[in-house]
CSV table of C-alpha atoms in Angstrom, one decimal:
chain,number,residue,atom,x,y,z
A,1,UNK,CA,102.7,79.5,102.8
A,2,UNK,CA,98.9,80.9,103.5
A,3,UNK,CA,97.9,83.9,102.7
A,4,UNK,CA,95.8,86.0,104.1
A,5,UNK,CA,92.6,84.4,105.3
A,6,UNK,CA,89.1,86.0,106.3
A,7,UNK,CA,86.5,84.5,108.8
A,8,UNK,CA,83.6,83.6,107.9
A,9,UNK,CA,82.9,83.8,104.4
A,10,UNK,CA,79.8,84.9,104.6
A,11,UNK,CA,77.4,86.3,107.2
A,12,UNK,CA,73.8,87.4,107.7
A,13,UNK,CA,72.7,89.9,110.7
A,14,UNK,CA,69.8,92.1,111.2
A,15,UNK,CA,69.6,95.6,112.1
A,16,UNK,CA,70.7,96.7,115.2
A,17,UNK,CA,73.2,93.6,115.8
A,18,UNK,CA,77.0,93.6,116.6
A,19,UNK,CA,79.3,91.4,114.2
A,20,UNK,CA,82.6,90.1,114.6
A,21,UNK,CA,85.3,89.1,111.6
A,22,UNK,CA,88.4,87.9,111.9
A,23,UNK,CA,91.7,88.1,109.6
A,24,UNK,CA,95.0,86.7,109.9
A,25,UNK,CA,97.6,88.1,107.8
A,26,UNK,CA,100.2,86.7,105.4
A,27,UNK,CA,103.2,84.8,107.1
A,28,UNK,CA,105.8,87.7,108.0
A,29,UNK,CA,103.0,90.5,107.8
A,30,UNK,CA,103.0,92.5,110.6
A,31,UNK,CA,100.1,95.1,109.5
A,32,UNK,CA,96.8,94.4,108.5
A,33,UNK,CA,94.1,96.9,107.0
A,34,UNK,CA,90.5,96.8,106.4
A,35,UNK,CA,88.1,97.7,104.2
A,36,UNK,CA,84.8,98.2,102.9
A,37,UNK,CA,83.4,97.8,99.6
A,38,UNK,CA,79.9,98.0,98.5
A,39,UNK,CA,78.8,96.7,95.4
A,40,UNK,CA,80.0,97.9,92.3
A,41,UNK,CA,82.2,100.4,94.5
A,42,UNK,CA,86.1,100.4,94.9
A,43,UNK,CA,87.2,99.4,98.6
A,44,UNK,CA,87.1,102.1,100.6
A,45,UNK,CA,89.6,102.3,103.6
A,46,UNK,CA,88.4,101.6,107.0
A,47,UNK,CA,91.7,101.9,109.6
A,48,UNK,CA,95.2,99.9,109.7
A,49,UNK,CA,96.7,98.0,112.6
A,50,UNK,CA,100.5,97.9,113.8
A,51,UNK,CA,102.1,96.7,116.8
A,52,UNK,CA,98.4,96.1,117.6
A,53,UNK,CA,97.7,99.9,117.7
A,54,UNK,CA,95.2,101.6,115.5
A,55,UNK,CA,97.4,103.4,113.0
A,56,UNK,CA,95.5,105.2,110.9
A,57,UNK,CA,91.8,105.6,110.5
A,58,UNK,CA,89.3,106.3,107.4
A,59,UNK,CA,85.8,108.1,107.2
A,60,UNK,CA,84.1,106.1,109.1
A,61,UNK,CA,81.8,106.0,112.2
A,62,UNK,CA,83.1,104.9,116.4
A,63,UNK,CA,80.5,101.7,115.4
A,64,UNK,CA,83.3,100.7,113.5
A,65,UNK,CA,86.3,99.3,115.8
A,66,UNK,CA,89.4,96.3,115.8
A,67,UNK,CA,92.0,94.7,117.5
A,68,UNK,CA,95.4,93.5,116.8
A,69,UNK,CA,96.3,90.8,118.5
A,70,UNK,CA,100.2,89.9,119.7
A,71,UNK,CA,100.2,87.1,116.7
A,72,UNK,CA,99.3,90.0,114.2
A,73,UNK,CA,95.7,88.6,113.7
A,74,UNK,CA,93.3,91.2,113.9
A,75,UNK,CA,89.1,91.5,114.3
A,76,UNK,CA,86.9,94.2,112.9
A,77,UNK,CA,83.4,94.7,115.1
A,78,UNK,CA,80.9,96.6,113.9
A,79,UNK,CA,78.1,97.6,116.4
A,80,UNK,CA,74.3,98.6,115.8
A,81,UNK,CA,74.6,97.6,112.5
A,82,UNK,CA,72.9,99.5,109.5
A,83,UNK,CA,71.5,98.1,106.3
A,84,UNK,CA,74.0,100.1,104.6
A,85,UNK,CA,76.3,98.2,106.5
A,86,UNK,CA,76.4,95.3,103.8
A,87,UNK,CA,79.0,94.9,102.0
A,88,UNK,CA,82.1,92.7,101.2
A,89,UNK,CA,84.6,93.5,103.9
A,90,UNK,CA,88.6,92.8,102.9
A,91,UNK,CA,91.6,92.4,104.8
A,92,UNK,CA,94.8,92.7,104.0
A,93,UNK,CA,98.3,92.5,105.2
A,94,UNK,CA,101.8,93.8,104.6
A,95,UNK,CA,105.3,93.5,105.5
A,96,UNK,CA,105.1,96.9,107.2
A,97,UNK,CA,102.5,100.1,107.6
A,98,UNK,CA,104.7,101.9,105.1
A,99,UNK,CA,101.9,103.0,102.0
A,100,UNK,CA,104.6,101.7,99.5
A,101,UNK,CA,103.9,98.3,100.4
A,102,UNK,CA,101.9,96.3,98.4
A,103,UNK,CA,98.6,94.6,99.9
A,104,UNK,CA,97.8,91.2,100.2
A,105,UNK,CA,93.9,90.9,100.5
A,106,UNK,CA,92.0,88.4,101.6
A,107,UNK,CA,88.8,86.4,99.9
A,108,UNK,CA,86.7,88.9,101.9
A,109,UNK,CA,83.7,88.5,104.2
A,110,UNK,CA,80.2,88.9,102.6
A,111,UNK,CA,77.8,90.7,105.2
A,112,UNK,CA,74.5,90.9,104.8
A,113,UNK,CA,72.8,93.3,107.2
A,114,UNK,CA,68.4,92.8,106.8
B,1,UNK,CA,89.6,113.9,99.5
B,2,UNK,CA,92.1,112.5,97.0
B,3,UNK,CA,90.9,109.5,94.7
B,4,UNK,CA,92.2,107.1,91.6
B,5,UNK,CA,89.9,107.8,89.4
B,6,UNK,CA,89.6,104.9,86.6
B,7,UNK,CA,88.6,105.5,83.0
B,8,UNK,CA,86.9,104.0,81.1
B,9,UNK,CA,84.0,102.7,83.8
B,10,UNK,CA,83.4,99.6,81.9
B,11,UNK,CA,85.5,97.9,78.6
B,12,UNK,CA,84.9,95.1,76.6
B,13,UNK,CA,87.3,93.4,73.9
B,14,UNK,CA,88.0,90.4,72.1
B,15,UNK,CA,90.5,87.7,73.2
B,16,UNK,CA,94.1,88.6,71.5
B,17,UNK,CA,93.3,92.2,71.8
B,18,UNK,CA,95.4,95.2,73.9
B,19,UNK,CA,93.1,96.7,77.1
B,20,UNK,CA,93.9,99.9,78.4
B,21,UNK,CA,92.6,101.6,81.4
B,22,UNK,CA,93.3,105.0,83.0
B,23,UNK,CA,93.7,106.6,86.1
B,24,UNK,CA,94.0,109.9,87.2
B,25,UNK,CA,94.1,111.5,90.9
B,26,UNK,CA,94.3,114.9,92.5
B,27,UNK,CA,97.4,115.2,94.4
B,28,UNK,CA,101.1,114.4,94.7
B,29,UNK,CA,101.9,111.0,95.2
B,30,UNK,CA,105.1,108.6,95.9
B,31,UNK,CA,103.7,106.0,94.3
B,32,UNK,CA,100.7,104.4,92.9
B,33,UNK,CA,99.6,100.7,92.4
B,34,UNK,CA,97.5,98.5,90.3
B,35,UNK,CA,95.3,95.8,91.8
B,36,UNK,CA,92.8,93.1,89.8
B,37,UNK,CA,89.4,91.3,91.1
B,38,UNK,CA,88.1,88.2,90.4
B,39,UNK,CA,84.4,88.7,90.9
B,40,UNK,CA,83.9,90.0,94.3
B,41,UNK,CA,86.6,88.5,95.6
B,42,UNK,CA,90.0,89.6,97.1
B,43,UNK,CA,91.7,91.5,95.3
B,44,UNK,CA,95.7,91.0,93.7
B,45,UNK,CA,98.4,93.3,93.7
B,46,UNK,CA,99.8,93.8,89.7
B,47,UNK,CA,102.5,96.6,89.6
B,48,UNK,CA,103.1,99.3,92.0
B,49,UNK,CA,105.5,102.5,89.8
B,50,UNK,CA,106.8,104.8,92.1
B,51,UNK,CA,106.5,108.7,91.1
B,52,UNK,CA,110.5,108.4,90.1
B,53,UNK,CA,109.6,106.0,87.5
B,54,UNK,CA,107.5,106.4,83.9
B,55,UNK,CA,107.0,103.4,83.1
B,56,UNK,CA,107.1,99.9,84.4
B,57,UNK,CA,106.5,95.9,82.9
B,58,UNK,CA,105.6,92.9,84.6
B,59,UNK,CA,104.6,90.0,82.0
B,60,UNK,CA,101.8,91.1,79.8
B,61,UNK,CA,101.8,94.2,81.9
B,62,UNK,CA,102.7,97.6,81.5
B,63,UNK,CA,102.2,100.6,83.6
B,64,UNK,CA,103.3,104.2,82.9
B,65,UNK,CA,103.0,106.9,84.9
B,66,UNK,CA,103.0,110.9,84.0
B,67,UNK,CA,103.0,112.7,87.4
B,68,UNK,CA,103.0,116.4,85.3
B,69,UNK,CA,99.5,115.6,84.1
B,70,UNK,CA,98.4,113.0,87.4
B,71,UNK,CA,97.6,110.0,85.5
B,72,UNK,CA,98.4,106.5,85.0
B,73,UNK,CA,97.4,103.6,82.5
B,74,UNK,CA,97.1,99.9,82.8
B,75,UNK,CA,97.8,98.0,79.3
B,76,UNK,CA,97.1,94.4,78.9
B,77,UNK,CA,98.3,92.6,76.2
B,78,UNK,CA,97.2,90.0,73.9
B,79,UNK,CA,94.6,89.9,76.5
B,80,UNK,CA,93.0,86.1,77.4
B,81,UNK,CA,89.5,85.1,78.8
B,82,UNK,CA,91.2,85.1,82.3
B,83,UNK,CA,91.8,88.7,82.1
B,84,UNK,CA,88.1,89.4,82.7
B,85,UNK,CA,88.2,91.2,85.8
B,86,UNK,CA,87.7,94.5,87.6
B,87,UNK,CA,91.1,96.5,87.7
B,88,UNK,CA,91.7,99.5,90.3
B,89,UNK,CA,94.4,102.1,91.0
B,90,UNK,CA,94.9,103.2,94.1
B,91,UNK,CA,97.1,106.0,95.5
B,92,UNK,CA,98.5,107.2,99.0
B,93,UNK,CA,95.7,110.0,100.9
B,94,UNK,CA,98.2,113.1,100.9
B,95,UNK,CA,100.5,112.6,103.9
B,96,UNK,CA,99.1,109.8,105.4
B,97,UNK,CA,99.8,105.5,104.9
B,98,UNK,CA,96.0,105.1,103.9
B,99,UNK,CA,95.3,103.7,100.2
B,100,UNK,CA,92.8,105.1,98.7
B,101,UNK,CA,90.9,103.4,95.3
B,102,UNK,CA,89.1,104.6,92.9
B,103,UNK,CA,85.7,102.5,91.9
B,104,UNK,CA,87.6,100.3,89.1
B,105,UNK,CA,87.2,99.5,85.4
B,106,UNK,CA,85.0,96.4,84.6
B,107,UNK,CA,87.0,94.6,81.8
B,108,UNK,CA,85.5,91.8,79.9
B,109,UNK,CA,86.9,89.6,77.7
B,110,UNK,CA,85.4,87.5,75.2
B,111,UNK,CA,87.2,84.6,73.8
């Protein structure tokens, strides 16, 4: 059974660009989350997806958008980008969008804005 | 906002020794769960106690909870090289599904 898996692994983009990662949750996962985390930080939350609707949403700017798609896989863009921007972005999944549910992350997606 | 805040920042120890971490947060929760890292990778759920519960094992695990005084702590056991990791708690934001975690304890240890 895979888990949750993140695409790419690693990416390098320059100020000003638009990025695209990908996730696809754990078999029998309908919700996935995302989430930033900067270096030495703690992840910080950036929205959740169910029944490919945006759920719930953290502190962070419109640049910052997804998708769900009818197979539960779900994208994260992020426009204009900002060197503050880099980061190690996770995804993860669960068997519902109930908080009590554990979350199964992903290896993450290094992004490297210069 | 409400956070997991994790104490101490940074702990190092000896193979065969006991780790203990803390966390505390701000507001009423229904639950609140563990989660390790490997180096900068994904992270991996450990326990998650729910506010009914003190106190809770998995393996060389245990997690109590004191919801009077807002706090949590990890304990590792007989702790192994493969410990070595950075551990966070994270809670529910008040009244809403988002997890929030706090910025982790960096435990090392050496064999």
């Amino acid at each position: 059974d895979a888990g949750v898996t993140q695409s790419p692994t690693h990416l390098i983009k320059t100020r000003g660009q638009q990025v695209t990662l990908r996730c696809s949750p754990k078999s029998g996962h309908d919700t996935v989350s995302w989430y930033q985390q900067a270096l030495g930080q703690g992840p910080q939350f950036i929205f959740q997806y169910y029944e490919e609707e945006e759920r719930q949403r953290g502190n962070f700017p419109d640049r910052f958008s997804g998708h769900q798609f009818p197979n539960y896989s779900s994208e994260l863009n992020v426009n204009a980008l900002l060197l503050g921007d880099s980061a190690l972005y996770l995804c993860a999944s669960s068997p519902g969008h109930a908080v009590s549910y554990e979350q199964y992350f992903g290896p993450g997606t290094r992004l490297t804005v210069t | 906002s409400q956070q997991g805040e994790e104490d101490p920042q940074a702990l190092s120890i000896q193979e065969g020794e006991n780790a203990t971490m803390n966390c505390s947060y701000k507001t009423s929760i229904n639950n609140l769960q563990w989660y390790r890292q490997n180096s900068g990778r994904g992270l991996v759920h450990l326990i998650l106690i729910r506010s009914n519960e003190r106190e809770k094992h998995s393996g060389r695990l245990r997690v109590t909870l004191d919801t009077s005084k807002k706090s949590s702590s990890l304990l590792i056991t007989a702790s192994r090289a493969a410990d070595t990791a950075s551990y966070f708690c994270a809670v529910p934001q008040g009244g809403s599904e988002k997890l929030v975690f706090g910025k982790g304890t960096k435990l090392t240890v050496n064999p």
